[in-house]
Short mmCIF file of C-alpha atoms and ligand atoms in Angstrom, two decimals:
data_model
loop_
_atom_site.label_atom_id
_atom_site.label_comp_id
_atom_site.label_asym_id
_atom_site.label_seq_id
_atom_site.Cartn_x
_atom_site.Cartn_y
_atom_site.Cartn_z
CA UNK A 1 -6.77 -10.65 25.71
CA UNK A 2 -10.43 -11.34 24.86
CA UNK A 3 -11.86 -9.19 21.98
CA UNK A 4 -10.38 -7.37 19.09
CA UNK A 5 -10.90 -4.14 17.35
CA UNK A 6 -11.80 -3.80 14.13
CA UNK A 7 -13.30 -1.06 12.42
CA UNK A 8 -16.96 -2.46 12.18
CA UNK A 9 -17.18 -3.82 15.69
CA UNK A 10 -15.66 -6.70 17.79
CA UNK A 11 -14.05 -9.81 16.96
CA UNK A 12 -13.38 -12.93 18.21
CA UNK A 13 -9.83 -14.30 17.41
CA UNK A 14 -11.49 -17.66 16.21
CA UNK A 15 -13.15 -15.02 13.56
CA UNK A 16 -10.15 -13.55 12.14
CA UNK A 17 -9.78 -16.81 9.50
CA UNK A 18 -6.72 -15.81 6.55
CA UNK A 19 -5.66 -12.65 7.28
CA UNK A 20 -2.83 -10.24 5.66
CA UNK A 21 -0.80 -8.20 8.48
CA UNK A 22 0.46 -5.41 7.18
CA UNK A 23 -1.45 -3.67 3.81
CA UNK A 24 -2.44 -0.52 3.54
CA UNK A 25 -5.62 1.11 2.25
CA UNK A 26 -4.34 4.13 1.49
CA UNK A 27 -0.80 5.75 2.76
CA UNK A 28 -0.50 9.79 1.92
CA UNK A 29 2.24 12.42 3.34
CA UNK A 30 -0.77 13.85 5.62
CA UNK A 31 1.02 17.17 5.64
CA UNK A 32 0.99 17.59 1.83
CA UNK A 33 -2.51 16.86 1.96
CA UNK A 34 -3.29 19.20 4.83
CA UNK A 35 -2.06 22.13 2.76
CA UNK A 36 -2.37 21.03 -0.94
CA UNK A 37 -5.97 18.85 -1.05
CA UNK A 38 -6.59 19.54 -4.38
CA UNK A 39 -3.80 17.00 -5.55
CA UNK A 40 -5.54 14.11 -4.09
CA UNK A 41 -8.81 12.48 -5.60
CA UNK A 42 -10.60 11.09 -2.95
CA UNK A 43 -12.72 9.26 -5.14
CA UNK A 44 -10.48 7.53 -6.97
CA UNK A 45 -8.56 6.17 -3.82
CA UNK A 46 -11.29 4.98 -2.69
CA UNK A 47 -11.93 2.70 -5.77
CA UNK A 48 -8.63 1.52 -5.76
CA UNK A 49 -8.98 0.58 -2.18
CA UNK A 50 -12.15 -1.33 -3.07
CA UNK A 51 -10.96 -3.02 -5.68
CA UNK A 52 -8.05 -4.57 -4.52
CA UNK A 53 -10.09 -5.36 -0.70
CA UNK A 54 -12.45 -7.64 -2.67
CA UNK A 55 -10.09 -8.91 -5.32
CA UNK A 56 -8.03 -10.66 -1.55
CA UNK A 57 -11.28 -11.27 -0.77
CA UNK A 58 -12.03 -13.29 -3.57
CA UNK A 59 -8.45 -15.60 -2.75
CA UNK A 60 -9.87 -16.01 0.96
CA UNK A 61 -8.92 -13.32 2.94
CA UNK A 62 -11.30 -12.68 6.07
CA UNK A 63 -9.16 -10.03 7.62
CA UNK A 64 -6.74 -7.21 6.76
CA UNK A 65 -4.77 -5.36 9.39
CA UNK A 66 -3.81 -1.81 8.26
CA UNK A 67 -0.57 0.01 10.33
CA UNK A 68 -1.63 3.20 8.74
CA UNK A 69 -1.19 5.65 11.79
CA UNK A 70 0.12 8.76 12.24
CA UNK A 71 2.37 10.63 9.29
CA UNK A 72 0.94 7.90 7.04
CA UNK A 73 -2.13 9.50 6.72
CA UNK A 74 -4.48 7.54 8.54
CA UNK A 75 -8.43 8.55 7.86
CA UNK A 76 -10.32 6.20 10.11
CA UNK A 77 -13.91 7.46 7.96
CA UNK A 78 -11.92 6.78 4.81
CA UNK A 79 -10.41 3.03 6.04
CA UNK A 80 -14.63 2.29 7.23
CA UNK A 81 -15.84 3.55 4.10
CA UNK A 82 -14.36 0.71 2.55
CA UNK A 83 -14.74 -1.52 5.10
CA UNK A 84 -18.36 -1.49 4.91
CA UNK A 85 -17.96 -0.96 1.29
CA UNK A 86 -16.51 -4.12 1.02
CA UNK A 87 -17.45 -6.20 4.01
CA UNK A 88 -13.89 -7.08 4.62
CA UNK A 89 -13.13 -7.20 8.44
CA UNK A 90 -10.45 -4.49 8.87
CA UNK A 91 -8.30 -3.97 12.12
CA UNK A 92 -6.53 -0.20 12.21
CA UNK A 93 -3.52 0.66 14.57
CA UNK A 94 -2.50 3.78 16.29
CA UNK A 95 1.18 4.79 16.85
CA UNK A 96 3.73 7.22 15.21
CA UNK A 97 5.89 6.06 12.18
CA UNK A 98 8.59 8.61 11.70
CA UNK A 99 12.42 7.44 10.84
CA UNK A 100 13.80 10.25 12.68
CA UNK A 101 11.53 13.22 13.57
CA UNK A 102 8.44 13.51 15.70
CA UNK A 103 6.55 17.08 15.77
CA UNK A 104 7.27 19.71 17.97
CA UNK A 105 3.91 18.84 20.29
CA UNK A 106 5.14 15.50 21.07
CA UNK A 107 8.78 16.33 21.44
CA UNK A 108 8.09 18.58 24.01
CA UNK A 109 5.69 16.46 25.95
CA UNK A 110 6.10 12.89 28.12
CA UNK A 111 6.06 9.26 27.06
CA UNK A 112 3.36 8.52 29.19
CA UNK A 113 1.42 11.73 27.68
CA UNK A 114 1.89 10.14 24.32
CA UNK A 115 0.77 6.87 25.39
CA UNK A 116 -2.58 8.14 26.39
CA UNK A 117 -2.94 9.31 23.37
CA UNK A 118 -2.42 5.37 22.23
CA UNK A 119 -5.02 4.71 24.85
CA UNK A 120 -7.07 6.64 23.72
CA UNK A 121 -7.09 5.60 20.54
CA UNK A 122 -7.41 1.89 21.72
CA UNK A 123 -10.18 2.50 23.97
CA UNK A 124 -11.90 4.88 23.15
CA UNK A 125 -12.13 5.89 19.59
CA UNK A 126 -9.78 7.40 16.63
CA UNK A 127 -10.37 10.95 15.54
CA UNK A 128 -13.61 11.53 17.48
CA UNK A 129 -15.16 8.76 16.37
CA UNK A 130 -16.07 4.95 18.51
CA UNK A 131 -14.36 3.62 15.70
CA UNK A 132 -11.16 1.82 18.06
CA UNK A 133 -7.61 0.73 16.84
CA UNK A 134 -6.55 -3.11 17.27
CA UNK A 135 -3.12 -2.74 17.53
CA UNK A 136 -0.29 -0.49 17.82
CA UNK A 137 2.70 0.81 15.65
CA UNK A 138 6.27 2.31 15.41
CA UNK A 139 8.99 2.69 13.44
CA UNK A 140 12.99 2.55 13.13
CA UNK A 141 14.88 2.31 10.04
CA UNK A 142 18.50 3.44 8.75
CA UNK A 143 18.42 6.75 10.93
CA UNK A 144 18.31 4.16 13.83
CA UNK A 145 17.25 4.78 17.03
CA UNK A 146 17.31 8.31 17.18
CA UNK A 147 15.98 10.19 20.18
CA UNK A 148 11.90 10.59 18.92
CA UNK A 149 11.63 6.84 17.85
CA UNK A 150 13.17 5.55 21.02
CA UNK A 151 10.18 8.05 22.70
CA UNK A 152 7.48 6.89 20.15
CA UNK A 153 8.78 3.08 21.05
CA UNK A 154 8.95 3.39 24.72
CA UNK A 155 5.26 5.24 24.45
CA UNK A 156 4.05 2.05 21.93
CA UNK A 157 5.06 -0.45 24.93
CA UNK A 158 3.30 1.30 27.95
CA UNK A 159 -0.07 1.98 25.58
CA UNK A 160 0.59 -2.25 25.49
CA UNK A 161 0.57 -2.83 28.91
CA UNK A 162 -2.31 -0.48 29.78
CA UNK A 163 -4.59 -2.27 26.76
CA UNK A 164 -3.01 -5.87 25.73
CA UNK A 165 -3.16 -5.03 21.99
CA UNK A 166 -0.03 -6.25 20.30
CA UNK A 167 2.67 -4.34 18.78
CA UNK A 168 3.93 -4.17 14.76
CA UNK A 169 6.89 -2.41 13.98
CA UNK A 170 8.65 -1.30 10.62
CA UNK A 171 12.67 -2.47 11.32
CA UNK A 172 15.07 -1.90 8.63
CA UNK A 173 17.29 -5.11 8.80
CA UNK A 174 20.08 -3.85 6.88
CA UNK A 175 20.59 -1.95 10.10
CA UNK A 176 19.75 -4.40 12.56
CA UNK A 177 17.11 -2.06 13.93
CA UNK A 178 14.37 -5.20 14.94
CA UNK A 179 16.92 -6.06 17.68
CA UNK A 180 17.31 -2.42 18.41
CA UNK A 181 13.34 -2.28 19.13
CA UNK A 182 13.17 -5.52 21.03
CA UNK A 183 15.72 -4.39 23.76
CA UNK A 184 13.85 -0.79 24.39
CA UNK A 185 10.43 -2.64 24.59
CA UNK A 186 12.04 -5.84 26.99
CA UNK A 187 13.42 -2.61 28.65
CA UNK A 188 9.54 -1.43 29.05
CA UNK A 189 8.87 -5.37 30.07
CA UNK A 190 6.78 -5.99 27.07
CA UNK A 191 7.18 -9.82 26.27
CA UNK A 192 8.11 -10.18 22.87
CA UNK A 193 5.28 -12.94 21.79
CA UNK A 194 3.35 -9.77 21.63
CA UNK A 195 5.69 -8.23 19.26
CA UNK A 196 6.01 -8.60 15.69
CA UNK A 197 8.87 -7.44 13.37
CA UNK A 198 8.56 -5.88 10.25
CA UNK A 199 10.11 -6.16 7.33
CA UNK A 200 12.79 -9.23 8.45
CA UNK A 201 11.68 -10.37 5.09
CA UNK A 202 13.80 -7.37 3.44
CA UNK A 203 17.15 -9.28 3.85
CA UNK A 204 18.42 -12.81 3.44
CA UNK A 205 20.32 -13.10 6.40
CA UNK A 206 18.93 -15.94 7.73
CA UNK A 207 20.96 -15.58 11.14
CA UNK A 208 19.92 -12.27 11.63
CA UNK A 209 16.06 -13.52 11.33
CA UNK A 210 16.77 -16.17 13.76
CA UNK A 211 18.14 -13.65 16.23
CA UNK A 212 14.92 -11.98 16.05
CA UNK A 213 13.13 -15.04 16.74
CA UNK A 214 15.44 -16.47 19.28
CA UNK A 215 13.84 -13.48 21.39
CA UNK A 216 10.67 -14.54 21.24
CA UNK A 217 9.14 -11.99 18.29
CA UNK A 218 7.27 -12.82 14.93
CA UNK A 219 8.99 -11.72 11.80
CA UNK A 220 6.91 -10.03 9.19
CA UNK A 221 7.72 -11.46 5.58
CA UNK A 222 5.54 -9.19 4.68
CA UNK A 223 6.98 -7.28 1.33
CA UNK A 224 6.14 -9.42 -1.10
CA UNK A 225 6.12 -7.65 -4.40
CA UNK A 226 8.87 -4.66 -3.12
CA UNK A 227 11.83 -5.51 -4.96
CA UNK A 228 13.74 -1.89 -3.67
CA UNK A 229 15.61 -3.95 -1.65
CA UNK A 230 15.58 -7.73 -2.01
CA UNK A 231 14.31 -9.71 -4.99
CA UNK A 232 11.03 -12.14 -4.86
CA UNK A 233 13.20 -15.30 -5.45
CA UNK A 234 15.34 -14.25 -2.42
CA UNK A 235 12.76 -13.56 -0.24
CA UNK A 236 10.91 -16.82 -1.16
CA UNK A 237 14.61 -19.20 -0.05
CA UNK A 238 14.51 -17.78 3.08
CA UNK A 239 10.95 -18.45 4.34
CA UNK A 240 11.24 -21.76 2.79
CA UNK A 241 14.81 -22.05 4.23
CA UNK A 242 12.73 -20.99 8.13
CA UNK A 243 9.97 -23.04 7.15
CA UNK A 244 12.24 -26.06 6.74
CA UNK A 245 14.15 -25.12 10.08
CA UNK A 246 10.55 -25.43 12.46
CA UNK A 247 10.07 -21.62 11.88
CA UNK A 248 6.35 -21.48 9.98
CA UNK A 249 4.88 -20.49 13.55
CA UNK A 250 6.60 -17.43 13.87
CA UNK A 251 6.42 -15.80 10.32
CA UNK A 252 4.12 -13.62 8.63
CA UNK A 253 2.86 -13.54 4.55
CA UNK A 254 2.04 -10.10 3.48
CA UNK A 255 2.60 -7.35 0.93
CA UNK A 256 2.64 -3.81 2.49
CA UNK A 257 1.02 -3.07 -0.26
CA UNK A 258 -0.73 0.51 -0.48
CA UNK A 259 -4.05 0.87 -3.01
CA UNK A 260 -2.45 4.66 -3.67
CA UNK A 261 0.55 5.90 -2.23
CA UNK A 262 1.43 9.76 -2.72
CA UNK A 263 4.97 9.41 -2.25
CA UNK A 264 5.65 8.49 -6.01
CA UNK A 265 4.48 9.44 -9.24
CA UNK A 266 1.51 6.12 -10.00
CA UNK A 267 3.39 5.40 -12.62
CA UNK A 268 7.02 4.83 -11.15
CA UNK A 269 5.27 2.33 -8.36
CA UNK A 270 4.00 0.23 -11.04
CA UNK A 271 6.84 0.38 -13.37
CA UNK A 272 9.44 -0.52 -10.36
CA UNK A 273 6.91 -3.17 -8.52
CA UNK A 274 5.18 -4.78 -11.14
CA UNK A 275 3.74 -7.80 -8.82
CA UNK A 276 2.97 -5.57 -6.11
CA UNK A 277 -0.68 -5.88 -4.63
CA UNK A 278 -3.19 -7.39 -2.34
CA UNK A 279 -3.23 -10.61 -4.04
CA UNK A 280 0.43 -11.10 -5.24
CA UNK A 281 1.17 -13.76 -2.36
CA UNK A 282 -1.97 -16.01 -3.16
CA UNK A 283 -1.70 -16.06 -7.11
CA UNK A 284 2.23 -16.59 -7.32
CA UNK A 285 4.12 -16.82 -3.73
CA UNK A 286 2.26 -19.51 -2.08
CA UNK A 287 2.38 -21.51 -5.19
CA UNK A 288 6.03 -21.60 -5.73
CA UNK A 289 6.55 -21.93 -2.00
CA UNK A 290 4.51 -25.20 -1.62
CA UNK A 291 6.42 -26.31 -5.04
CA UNK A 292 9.90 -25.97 -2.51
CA UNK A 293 8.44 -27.87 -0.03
CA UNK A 294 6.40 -25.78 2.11
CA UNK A 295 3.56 -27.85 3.30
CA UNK A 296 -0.20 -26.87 3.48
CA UNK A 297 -0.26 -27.20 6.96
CA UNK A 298 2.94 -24.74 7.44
CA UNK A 299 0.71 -22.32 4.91
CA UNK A 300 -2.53 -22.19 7.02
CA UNK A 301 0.03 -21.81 10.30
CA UNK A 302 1.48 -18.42 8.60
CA UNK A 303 -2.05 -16.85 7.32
CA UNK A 304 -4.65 -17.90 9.90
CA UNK A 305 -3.14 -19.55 13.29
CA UNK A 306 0.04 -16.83 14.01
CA UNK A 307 -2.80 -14.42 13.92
CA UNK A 308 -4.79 -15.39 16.75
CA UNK A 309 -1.35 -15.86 18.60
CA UNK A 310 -0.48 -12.44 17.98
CA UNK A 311 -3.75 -10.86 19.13
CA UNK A 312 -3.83 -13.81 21.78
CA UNK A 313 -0.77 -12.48 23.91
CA UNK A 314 0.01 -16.23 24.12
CA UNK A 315 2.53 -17.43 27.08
CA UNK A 316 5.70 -17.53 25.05
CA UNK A 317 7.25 -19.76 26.40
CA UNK A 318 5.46 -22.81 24.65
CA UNK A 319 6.71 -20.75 21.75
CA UNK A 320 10.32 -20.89 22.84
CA UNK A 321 10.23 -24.63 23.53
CA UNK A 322 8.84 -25.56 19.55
CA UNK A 323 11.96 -22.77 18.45
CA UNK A 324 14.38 -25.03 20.60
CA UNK A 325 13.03 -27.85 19.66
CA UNK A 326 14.66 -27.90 15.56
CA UNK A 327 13.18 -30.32 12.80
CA UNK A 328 10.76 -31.89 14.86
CA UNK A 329 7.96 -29.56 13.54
CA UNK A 330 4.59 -29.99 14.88
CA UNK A 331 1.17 -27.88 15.58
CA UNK A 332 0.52 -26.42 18.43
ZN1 ZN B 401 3.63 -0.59 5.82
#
């Protein structure tokens, strides 16, 4: 794959420099705000969003990708409002996330319909605009793989192999639903060095991680500041524990972070998450990480090189030999 999307134009992958995989701008129950606007303060959101794209751009960051797609809300005016608000390079997705459920059109219509949608989206433009997505998006958690996601999943792959854009899921390890995802999209012949895993960093089952590796995916660590499920010190032992075992080339830093999120009252998300932001990783995580051993070099593998892998639809199986190939760490 040459080029990549982003919402203010093209990029080179040698231009994507430190970049954070999975934030979001904004994230809002877009049915609620289809039939009740006047809860939401469009204004205010968009501050929020500003403020925390330039504090990351203050640590570095040259590049956020946002999975915001469909029953998250995604605005693509709102996300390039503060794209050019900011001048931070942003890359948007298209996709479905839904646990359980999609709606009614889709459920009565084909994969490959659905995938053109994806297409579409990809080459075309989002929401009648030229404004394209970068990558693409689905979902399985707890419910498993219920009927819709496997559709949504199996649409995801064939929108891949029509466009080369790579693919980010949400998985809910406590289920084992990343290995779930990776057979229906081998099924659809996607290679999984395309594919990266979100949310491995919600458990500390290190064997499970590996699992998902040992097939050829990334694994997003990519929570930091979350602490529903796993605590930070947890989630910190096992990158450093992966990092130790050869693993920095196939993991992800990032926060899934969202600047306003209508699914909670402000207050509880701050209260429960007190860490929780664009920034979290750079002012505490990568500190205490290098202080365990992680080196500098495993650091700038995780936030700028996996990135260009990712978008690059690199061969895997270069990949596979440096997994294989334990404790002798070195960069590609
Ligand atoms: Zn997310």
């Amino acid at each position: 794959m040459g080029m990549i999307n982003s919402i203010t134009g093209k990029l080179d992958p040698s231009e994507l420099g430190c970049t954070l995989v999975h934030e979001h701008l904004r994230t809002r129950s877009e049915s609620v705000f289809a039939q009740f606007p006047h809860l939401y303060d469009e204004e205010n959101e968009f501050q929020k969003a500003v403020e925390q794209v330039n504090a990351a751009k203050d640590r570095g960051v040259q590049t956020i990708c946002d999975p915001t797609v469909m029953e998250l809300g995604r605005d693509i005016r709102f996300m390039e409002k503060v794209a050019v608000a900011t001048g931070m390079q942003i890359i948007a997705a298209t996709g479905i996330y839904s646990y359980h459920y999609i709606p009614p059109h889709f459920q009565n219509r084909s994969i490959d319909y659905m995938a053109d949608l994806f297409v579409r989206d990809i080459e075309v433009g989002v929401q009648n605009t030229s404004i394209k997505a970068g990558f693409l998006k689905c979902a399985t958690d707890a419910q498993g793989m219920t009927r819709d996601v496997e559709k949504v999943i199996r649409a995801v792959a064939r929108a891949h192999h029509k466009t080369g854009v790579p693919i980010m899921t949400h998985s809910h390890p406590a289920s084992g639903t990343g290995l779930m995802q990776l057979d229906i999209l081998e099924e659809e012949g996607v290679n999984p060095n395309n594919v990266l895993i979100g949310h491995c960093g919600d458990t500390d089952d290190v064997d499970y991680i590996l699992r998902v590796i040992d097939r050829g995916a990334y694994v997003g660590m990519d929570r930091y500041g979350i602490l529903r499920m796993i605590d930070t010190e947890s989630r910190n032992e096992t990158v450093i524990e992966l990092a130790k075992r050869g693993y920095a080339d196939r993991m992800f830093l990032s926060q899934d972070y969202c600047c306003t999120i209508d699914w909670y009252e402000p207050e509880a998300v701050k209260k429960v998450n007190p860490d929780w932001s664009f920034t979290f990783i750079f002012d505490k995580i990568i500190p205490e990480l290098k202080r365990n051993g992680v080196t500098e070099e495993q650091i700038h593998t995780m936030m700028f090189e996996n990135i260009k892998s990712w978008f690059g639809g690199q061969d895997g199986s270069k990949t596979i030999h440096t997994i294989h190939d334990k404790g002798s760490y070195t960069e590609k």
